[in-house]
């Protein structure tokens, strides 16, 4: 049974750990993440961007796939199906499709418009028992073809959006999507400290969690981050494992070309990555 992310993140704030959001791109990835999270007894959030949702033939199909897989695999840990970086229209579509959590990314809109649309979506989510995430300050890098230079969030704007009653708040603190460049300055903890001071116990979200040094992630969790998004790291380990399998010629051995065998190393690599990230985030055994 899929659940809202609200309660799992409240517990994360109280317990000083973070719940991982692993973005999913296909059936094999979803299965790998669910099985490893079940083995680790950790709550998990499955993230789906609008681009990935369309790639997987639509939000309703994604929701049906995840629900069916959750039931057929006998998953007992809390699982939230979450729209990542959703538009206003995308958020509404995912609510109708059966997602249990949504992110409305109004960070590029004028503050007044962002607040108005966020308030409307909060009302709908409250009625349906769905969690809602909002964003203040752009997350740098590329997400589904959209490139942003990124910016640190204004703590006062964070307070205004937080006071609307959002369930979680994503704030730009120098984090980016994709690979981090060699000249990256690191997370801006002084900004995070100011944001935490005006948002109270609201769970904070760290987007672009792939590639951030573990010590910085742990410090961010200590300062109030309760959800860390992981996508690029899973893509990298999946690609590396698949490349190794083919370069070693294993696809030419017997029926090594069978998709089930061809995808197996990548699927295992994702499980290994999930285990590693959960250990850093401290959420094992918290389900």
mmCIF file of C-alpha atoms in Angstrom:
data_model
loop_
_atom_site.group_PDB
_atom_site.id
_atom_site.type_symbol
_atom_site.label_atom_id
_atom_site.label_comp_id
_atom_site.label_asym_id
_atom_site.label_seq_id
_atom_site.Cartn_x
_atom_site.Cartn_y
_atom_site.Cartn_z
ATOM 1 C CA UNK A 1 0.000 0.000 0.000
ATOM 2 C CA UNK A 2 1.400 3.384 -1.021
ATOM 3 C CA UNK A 3 1.329 6.141 1.583
ATOM 4 C CA UNK A 4 1.814 9.871 1.890
ATOM 5 C CA UNK A 5 5.346 11.031 2.695
ATOM 6 C CA UNK A 6 4.162 13.262 5.544
ATOM 7 C CA UNK A 7 4.445 10.879 8.494
ATOM 8 C CA UNK A 8 7.681 9.242 7.376
ATOM 9 C CA UNK A 9 9.344 12.665 7.102
ATOM 10 C CA UNK A 10 8.028 13.846 10.472
ATOM 11 C CA UNK A 11 9.615 10.767 12.025
ATOM 12 C CA UNK A 12 12.845 11.490 10.136
ATOM 13 C CA UNK A 13 13.013 15.018 11.589
ATOM 14 C CA UNK A 14 12.455 13.664 15.105
ATOM 15 C CA UNK A 15 14.998 10.881 14.615
ATOM 16 C CA UNK A 16 17.642 13.016 12.872
ATOM 17 C CA UNK A 17 17.906 10.848 9.786
ATOM 18 C CA UNK A 18 16.776 11.326 6.177
ATOM 19 C CA UNK A 19 14.470 9.352 3.924
ATOM 20 C CA UNK A 20 15.867 8.696 0.467
ATOM 21 C CA UNK A 21 13.985 9.629 -2.669
ATOM 22 C CA UNK A 22 15.198 7.400 -5.472
ATOM 23 C CA UNK A 23 13.959 8.521 -8.867
ATOM 24 C CA UNK A 24 12.703 5.651 -11.002
ATOM 25 C CA UNK A 25 12.983 5.334 -14.758
ATOM 26 C CA UNK A 26 11.774 1.832 -15.566
ATOM 27 C CA UNK A 27 10.501 -1.444 -14.133
ATOM 28 C CA UNK A 28 13.926 -2.899 -13.283
ATOM 29 C CA UNK A 29 14.978 0.185 -11.350
ATOM 30 C CA UNK A 30 11.721 0.282 -9.413
ATOM 31 C CA UNK A 31 11.973 -3.390 -8.478
ATOM 32 C CA UNK A 32 15.597 -3.019 -7.371
ATOM 33 C CA UNK A 33 14.858 -0.033 -5.153
ATOM 34 C CA UNK A 34 11.799 -1.629 -3.554
ATOM 35 C CA UNK A 35 13.507 -4.946 -2.838
ATOM 36 C CA UNK A 36 16.568 -3.359 -1.251
ATOM 37 C CA UNK A 37 14.513 -0.936 0.845
ATOM 38 C CA UNK A 38 12.395 -3.869 2.060
ATOM 39 C CA UNK A 39 15.561 -5.760 2.974
ATOM 40 C CA UNK A 40 16.890 -2.719 4.865
ATOM 41 C CA UNK A 41 13.511 -1.957 6.464
ATOM 42 C CA UNK A 42 13.708 1.668 5.439
ATOM 43 C CA UNK A 43 10.875 3.929 4.296
ATOM 44 C CA UNK A 44 11.381 5.160 0.752
ATOM 45 C CA UNK A 45 10.076 7.738 -1.689
ATOM 46 C CA UNK A 46 9.952 6.822 -5.370
ATOM 47 C CA UNK A 47 10.422 9.991 -7.420
ATOM 48 C CA UNK A 48 9.051 10.442 -10.924
ATOM 49 C CA UNK A 49 9.805 13.590 -12.922
ATOM 50 C CA UNK A 50 7.310 14.792 -15.510
ATOM 51 C CA UNK A 51 9.675 13.742 -18.287
ATOM 52 C CA UNK A 52 10.138 10.262 -16.847
ATOM 53 C CA UNK A 53 6.386 9.929 -16.331
ATOM 54 C CA UNK A 54 5.748 10.632 -20.005
ATOM 55 C CA UNK A 55 8.568 8.270 -20.996
ATOM 56 C CA UNK A 56 6.866 5.519 -19.006
ATOM 57 C CA UNK A 57 3.639 6.159 -20.961
ATOM 58 C CA UNK A 58 1.954 8.467 -18.484
ATOM 59 C CA UNK A 59 1.301 9.062 -14.806
ATOM 60 C CA UNK A 60 -1.603 6.608 -14.549
ATOM 61 C CA UNK A 61 0.554 3.836 -15.972
ATOM 62 C CA UNK A 62 3.388 4.645 -13.570
ATOM 63 C CA UNK A 63 1.038 4.657 -10.578
ATOM 64 C CA UNK A 64 -0.519 1.344 -11.602
ATOM 65 C CA UNK A 65 2.925 -0.223 -12.130
ATOM 66 C CA UNK A 66 4.246 0.877 -8.742
ATOM 67 C CA UNK A 67 1.102 -0.189 -6.884
ATOM 68 C CA UNK A 68 1.090 -3.599 -8.560
ATOM 69 C CA UNK A 69 4.803 -4.126 -7.902
ATOM 70 C CA UNK A 70 4.495 -3.026 -4.280
ATOM 71 C CA UNK A 71 1.743 -5.607 -3.736
ATOM 72 C CA UNK A 72 3.209 -8.461 -5.773
ATOM 73 C CA UNK A 73 6.634 -8.188 -4.107
ATOM 74 C CA UNK A 74 5.043 -8.141 -0.655
ATOM 75 C CA UNK A 75 6.628 -4.828 0.290
ATOM 76 C CA UNK A 76 5.839 -3.922 3.914
ATOM 77 C CA UNK A 77 7.881 -0.725 4.352
ATOM 78 C CA UNK A 78 6.222 2.684 3.762
ATOM 79 C CA UNK A 79 6.483 3.714 0.104
ATOM 80 C CA UNK A 80 5.433 7.103 -1.289
ATOM 81 C CA UNK A 81 5.027 7.726 -5.013
ATOM 82 C CA UNK A 82 6.155 11.306 -5.557
ATOM 83 C CA UNK A 83 6.052 13.737 -8.483
ATOM 84 C CA UNK A 84 9.452 15.405 -8.688
ATOM 85 C CA UNK A 85 9.747 19.021 -9.907
ATOM 86 C CA UNK A 86 6.162 19.099 -11.070
ATOM 87 C CA UNK A 87 4.420 21.915 -12.873
ATOM 88 C CA UNK A 88 1.023 23.119 -11.702
ATOM 89 C CA UNK A 89 -0.700 21.051 -14.412
ATOM 90 C CA UNK A 90 1.558 18.056 -13.766
ATOM 91 C CA UNK A 91 0.800 18.163 -10.041
ATOM 92 C CA UNK A 92 -2.934 18.043 -10.697
ATOM 93 C CA UNK A 93 -2.500 15.190 -13.176
ATOM 94 C CA UNK A 94 -0.510 13.138 -10.664
ATOM 95 C CA UNK A 95 -3.090 13.716 -7.956
ATOM 96 C CA UNK A 96 -5.728 12.295 -10.274
ATOM 97 C CA UNK A 97 -3.451 9.428 -11.315
ATOM 98 C CA UNK A 98 -3.040 8.168 -7.755
ATOM 99 C CA UNK A 99 0.330 9.544 -6.667
ATOM 100 C CA UNK A 100 0.573 9.851 -2.880
ATOM 101 C CA UNK A 101 2.952 12.818 -2.843
ATOM 102 C CA UNK A 102 3.647 15.712 -5.180
ATOM 103 C CA UNK A 103 6.166 18.477 -5.589
ATOM 104 C CA UNK A 104 4.963 21.728 -7.064
ATOM 105 C CA UNK A 105 8.009 23.585 -8.351
ATOM 106 C CA UNK A 106 6.885 27.189 -8.531
ATOM 107 C CA UNK A 107 10.372 28.537 -7.824
ATOM 108 C CA UNK A 108 10.620 30.215 -11.237
ATOM 109 C CA UNK A 109 7.290 32.027 -10.812
ATOM 110 C CA UNK A 110 6.756 35.418 -9.167
ATOM 111 C CA UNK A 111 6.398 34.809 -5.433
ATOM 112 C CA UNK A 112 2.741 35.869 -5.372
ATOM 113 C CA UNK A 113 1.814 33.402 -8.121
ATOM 114 C CA UNK A 114 3.872 30.648 -6.509
ATOM 115 C CA UNK A 115 2.066 31.198 -3.213
ATOM 116 C CA UNK A 116 -1.399 31.302 -4.803
ATOM 117 C CA UNK A 117 -0.925 28.040 -6.707
ATOM 118 C CA UNK A 118 0.735 26.363 -3.746
ATOM 119 C CA UNK A 119 -2.220 27.273 -1.510
ATOM 120 C CA UNK A 120 -4.658 25.789 -4.005
ATOM 121 C CA UNK A 121 -2.701 22.544 -4.282
ATOM 122 C CA UNK A 122 -2.340 22.281 -0.499
ATOM 123 C CA UNK A 123 -6.123 22.387 -0.131
ATOM 124 C CA UNK A 124 -6.556 19.594 -2.679
ATOM 125 C CA UNK A 125 -3.811 17.485 -1.104
ATOM 126 C CA UNK A 126 -5.243 17.895 2.392
ATOM 127 C CA UNK A 127 -8.601 16.630 1.187
ATOM 128 C CA UNK A 128 -7.033 13.566 -0.444
ATOM 129 C CA UNK A 129 -4.365 12.790 2.173
ATOM 130 C CA UNK A 130 -1.471 13.547 -0.182
ATOM 131 C CA UNK A 131 1.790 15.197 0.887
ATOM 132 C CA UNK A 132 2.994 18.338 -0.856
ATOM 133 C CA UNK A 133 6.519 19.652 -1.356
ATOM 134 C CA UNK A 134 7.304 23.191 -2.449
ATOM 135 C CA UNK A 135 10.560 24.730 -3.650
ATOM 136 C CA UNK A 136 12.193 28.090 -3.006
ATOM 137 C CA UNK A 137 15.394 29.009 -4.813
ATOM 138 C CA UNK A 138 16.463 27.226 -7.987
ATOM 139 C CA UNK A 139 18.374 23.955 -7.977
ATOM 140 C CA UNK A 140 21.234 24.253 -10.457
ATOM 141 C CA UNK A 141 22.031 21.858 -13.283
ATOM 142 C CA UNK A 142 19.779 20.058 -15.751
ATOM 143 C CA UNK A 143 16.506 18.266 -15.055
ATOM 144 C CA UNK A 144 14.581 16.817 -17.994
ATOM 145 C CA UNK A 145 16.217 19.217 -20.435
ATOM 146 C CA UNK A 146 15.615 22.311 -18.294
ATOM 147 C CA UNK A 147 18.869 24.006 -17.345
ATOM 148 C CA UNK A 148 19.116 26.216 -14.266
ATOM 149 C CA UNK A 149 22.091 28.100 -12.906
ATOM 150 C CA UNK A 150 20.736 27.624 -9.398
ATOM 151 C CA UNK A 151 20.431 30.105 -6.577
ATOM 152 C CA UNK A 152 20.360 30.042 -2.811
ATOM 153 C CA UNK A 153 16.899 30.423 -1.359
ATOM 154 C CA UNK A 154 15.838 33.599 0.432
ATOM 155 C CA UNK A 155 14.999 32.628 4.046
ATOM 156 C CA UNK A 156 12.132 35.144 4.144
ATOM 157 C CA UNK A 157 10.568 33.603 1.036
ATOM 158 C CA UNK A 158 11.060 30.177 2.594
ATOM 159 C CA UNK A 159 9.116 31.354 5.642
ATOM 160 C CA UNK A 160 6.264 32.693 3.509
ATOM 161 C CA UNK A 161 5.899 29.429 1.580
ATOM 162 C CA UNK A 162 6.434 27.286 4.670
ATOM 163 C CA UNK A 163 3.735 29.143 6.597
ATOM 164 C CA UNK A 164 1.199 28.056 3.976
ATOM 165 C CA UNK A 165 1.342 24.595 5.527
ATOM 166 C CA UNK A 166 3.480 22.606 3.086
ATOM 167 C CA UNK A 167 4.566 19.138 4.229
ATOM 168 C CA UNK A 168 8.170 19.596 3.089
ATOM 169 C CA UNK A 169 10.256 22.386 1.688
ATOM 170 C CA UNK A 170 13.030 22.148 -0.905
ATOM 171 C CA UNK A 171 15.455 25.058 -0.709
ATOM 172 C CA UNK A 172 18.394 25.933 -2.884
ATOM 173 C CA UNK A 173 21.596 25.920 -0.818
ATOM 174 C CA UNK A 174 24.179 25.528 -3.574
ATOM 175 C CA UNK A 175 23.018 22.061 -4.633
ATOM 176 C CA UNK A 176 22.658 21.071 -8.286
ATOM 177 C CA UNK A 177 21.276 18.275 -10.470
ATOM 178 C CA UNK A 178 23.639 15.973 -12.302
ATOM 179 C CA UNK A 179 27.376 15.631 -11.748
ATOM 180 C CA UNK A 180 29.054 18.197 -9.531
ATOM 181 C CA UNK A 181 31.898 20.124 -11.223
ATOM 182 C CA UNK A 182 35.379 20.158 -9.749
ATOM 183 C CA UNK A 183 35.044 23.833 -8.829
ATOM 184 C CA UNK A 184 31.780 23.358 -6.882
ATOM 185 C CA UNK A 185 31.911 25.396 -3.680
ATOM 186 C CA UNK A 186 29.870 22.982 -1.575
ATOM 187 C CA UNK A 187 26.614 23.370 0.313
ATOM 188 C CA UNK A 188 25.958 26.771 1.851
ATOM 189 C CA UNK A 189 25.317 25.780 5.450
ATOM 190 C CA UNK A 190 24.946 29.355 6.658
ATOM 191 C CA UNK A 191 21.944 29.693 4.351
ATOM 192 C CA UNK A 192 20.518 26.365 5.564
ATOM 193 C CA UNK A 193 20.881 27.535 9.153
ATOM 194 C CA UNK A 194 18.864 30.696 8.451
ATOM 195 C CA UNK A 195 16.181 28.723 6.618
ATOM 196 C CA UNK A 196 15.876 26.210 9.455
ATOM 197 C CA UNK A 197 15.490 29.057 11.945
ATOM 198 C CA UNK A 198 12.344 30.351 10.200
ATOM 199 C CA UNK A 199 10.777 27.023 9.131
ATOM 200 C CA UNK A 200 10.740 25.239 12.475
ATOM 201 C CA UNK A 201 10.200 21.487 12.291
ATOM 202 C CA UNK A 202 9.133 21.395 8.650
ATOM 203 C CA UNK A 203 11.136 18.657 6.896
ATOM 204 C CA UNK A 204 13.659 20.174 4.503
ATOM 205 C CA UNK A 205 14.603 18.536 1.201
ATOM 206 C CA UNK A 206 18.025 18.309 -0.428
ATOM 207 C CA UNK A 207 17.697 17.944 -4.191
ATOM 208 C CA UNK A 208 20.705 16.920 -6.248
ATOM 209 C CA UNK A 209 21.961 14.619 -3.518
ATOM 210 C CA UNK A 210 24.072 12.562 -5.938
ATOM 211 C CA UNK A 211 27.773 13.335 -5.623
ATOM 212 C CA UNK A 212 27.638 15.516 -2.512
ATOM 213 C CA UNK A 213 30.351 14.364 -0.070
ATOM 214 C CA UNK A 214 28.907 12.172 2.676
ATOM 215 C CA UNK A 215 30.112 14.455 5.453
ATOM 216 C CA UNK A 216 28.186 17.373 3.936
ATOM 217 C CA UNK A 217 25.041 15.266 3.600
ATOM 218 C CA UNK A 218 25.285 14.152 7.228
ATOM 219 C CA UNK A 219 25.752 17.750 8.373
ATOM 220 C CA UNK A 220 22.706 18.823 6.351
ATOM 221 C CA UNK A 221 20.657 16.054 7.995
ATOM 222 C CA UNK A 222 21.785 17.227 11.428
ATOM 223 C CA UNK A 223 20.553 20.703 10.464
ATOM 224 C CA UNK A 224 17.032 19.617 9.464
ATOM 225 C CA UNK A 225 17.185 17.942 6.045
ATOM 226 C CA UNK A 226 14.822 14.948 6.165
ATOM 227 C CA UNK A 227 14.696 13.918 2.497
ATOM 228 C CA UNK A 228 17.602 13.535 0.081
ATOM 229 C CA UNK A 229 16.971 13.012 -3.631
ATOM 230 C CA UNK A 230 19.158 10.526 -5.497
ATOM 231 C CA UNK A 231 19.029 10.025 -9.251
ATOM 232 C CA UNK A 232 22.339 10.572 -11.046
ATOM 233 C CA UNK A 233 24.246 8.089 -8.868
ATOM 234 C CA UNK A 234 21.837 5.302 -9.791
ATOM 235 C CA UNK A 235 22.128 6.208 -13.465
ATOM 236 C CA UNK A 236 25.935 6.119 -13.278
ATOM 237 C CA UNK A 237 26.245 2.779 -11.486
ATOM 238 C CA UNK A 238 23.633 1.174 -13.752
ATOM 239 C CA UNK A 239 25.480 2.344 -16.858
ATOM 240 C CA UNK A 240 28.867 1.260 -15.511
ATOM 241 C CA UNK A 241 27.676 -2.242 -14.605
ATOM 242 C CA UNK A 242 25.965 -2.705 -17.956
ATOM 243 C CA UNK A 243 29.035 -1.464 -19.840
ATOM 244 C CA UNK A 244 31.290 -3.878 -17.921
ATOM 245 C CA UNK A 245 28.987 -6.817 -18.729
ATOM 246 C CA UNK A 246 29.097 -6.047 -22.444
ATOM 247 C CA UNK A 247 32.816 -5.187 -22.599
ATOM 248 C CA UNK A 248 33.610 -8.524 -20.974
ATOM 249 C CA UNK A 249 31.617 -10.203 -23.749
ATOM 250 C CA UNK A 250 29.143 -11.819 -21.389
ATOM 251 C CA UNK A 251 26.267 -10.889 -23.689
ATOM 252 C CA UNK A 252 27.862 -13.234 -26.239
ATOM 253 C CA UNK A 253 28.075 -16.195 -23.856
ATOM 254 C CA UNK A 254 25.163 -18.593 -24.179
ATOM 255 C CA UNK A 255 21.988 -16.552 -23.892
ATOM 256 C CA UNK A 256 23.753 -13.625 -22.280
ATOM 257 C CA UNK A 257 21.845 -11.334 -24.594
ATOM 258 C CA UNK A 258 18.604 -12.208 -22.779
ATOM 259 C CA UNK A 259 17.341 -8.878 -21.374
ATOM 260 C CA UNK A 260 16.902 -10.456 -17.954
ATOM 261 C CA UNK A 261 20.602 -11.317 -17.902
ATOM 262 C CA UNK A 262 21.707 -8.147 -19.649
ATOM 263 C CA UNK A 263 19.925 -5.930 -17.112
ATOM 264 C CA UNK A 264 20.818 -7.990 -14.043
ATOM 265 C CA UNK A 265 24.240 -6.381 -13.308
ATOM 266 C CA UNK A 266 22.739 -2.888 -13.494
ATOM 267 C CA UNK A 267 19.840 -3.885 -11.269
ATOM 268 C CA UNK A 268 22.245 -5.279 -8.676
ATOM 269 C CA UNK A 269 24.368 -2.130 -8.909
ATOM 270 C CA UNK A 270 21.300 -0.062 -8.046
ATOM 271 C CA UNK A 271 20.567 -2.274 -5.045
ATOM 272 C CA UNK A 272 24.170 -1.800 -3.874
ATOM 273 C CA UNK A 273 23.863 1.973 -4.336
ATOM 274 C CA UNK A 274 20.591 2.075 -2.415
ATOM 275 C CA UNK A 275 22.216 0.181 0.458
ATOM 276 C CA UNK A 276 25.139 2.603 0.492
ATOM 277 C CA UNK A 277 22.957 5.729 0.459
ATOM 278 C CA UNK A 278 20.585 4.442 3.121
ATOM 279 C CA UNK A 279 23.583 3.790 5.378
ATOM 280 C CA UNK A 280 24.700 7.414 4.954
ATOM 281 C CA UNK A 281 21.190 8.806 5.476
ATOM 282 C CA UNK A 282 20.670 6.686 8.606
ATOM 283 C CA UNK A 283 17.208 5.379 7.702
ATOM 284 C CA UNK A 284 17.843 1.625 7.870
ATOM 285 C CA UNK A 285 15.506 -0.055 10.341
ATOM 286 C CA UNK A 286 13.277 3.008 10.583
ATOM 287 C CA UNK A 287 10.265 1.560 8.747
#
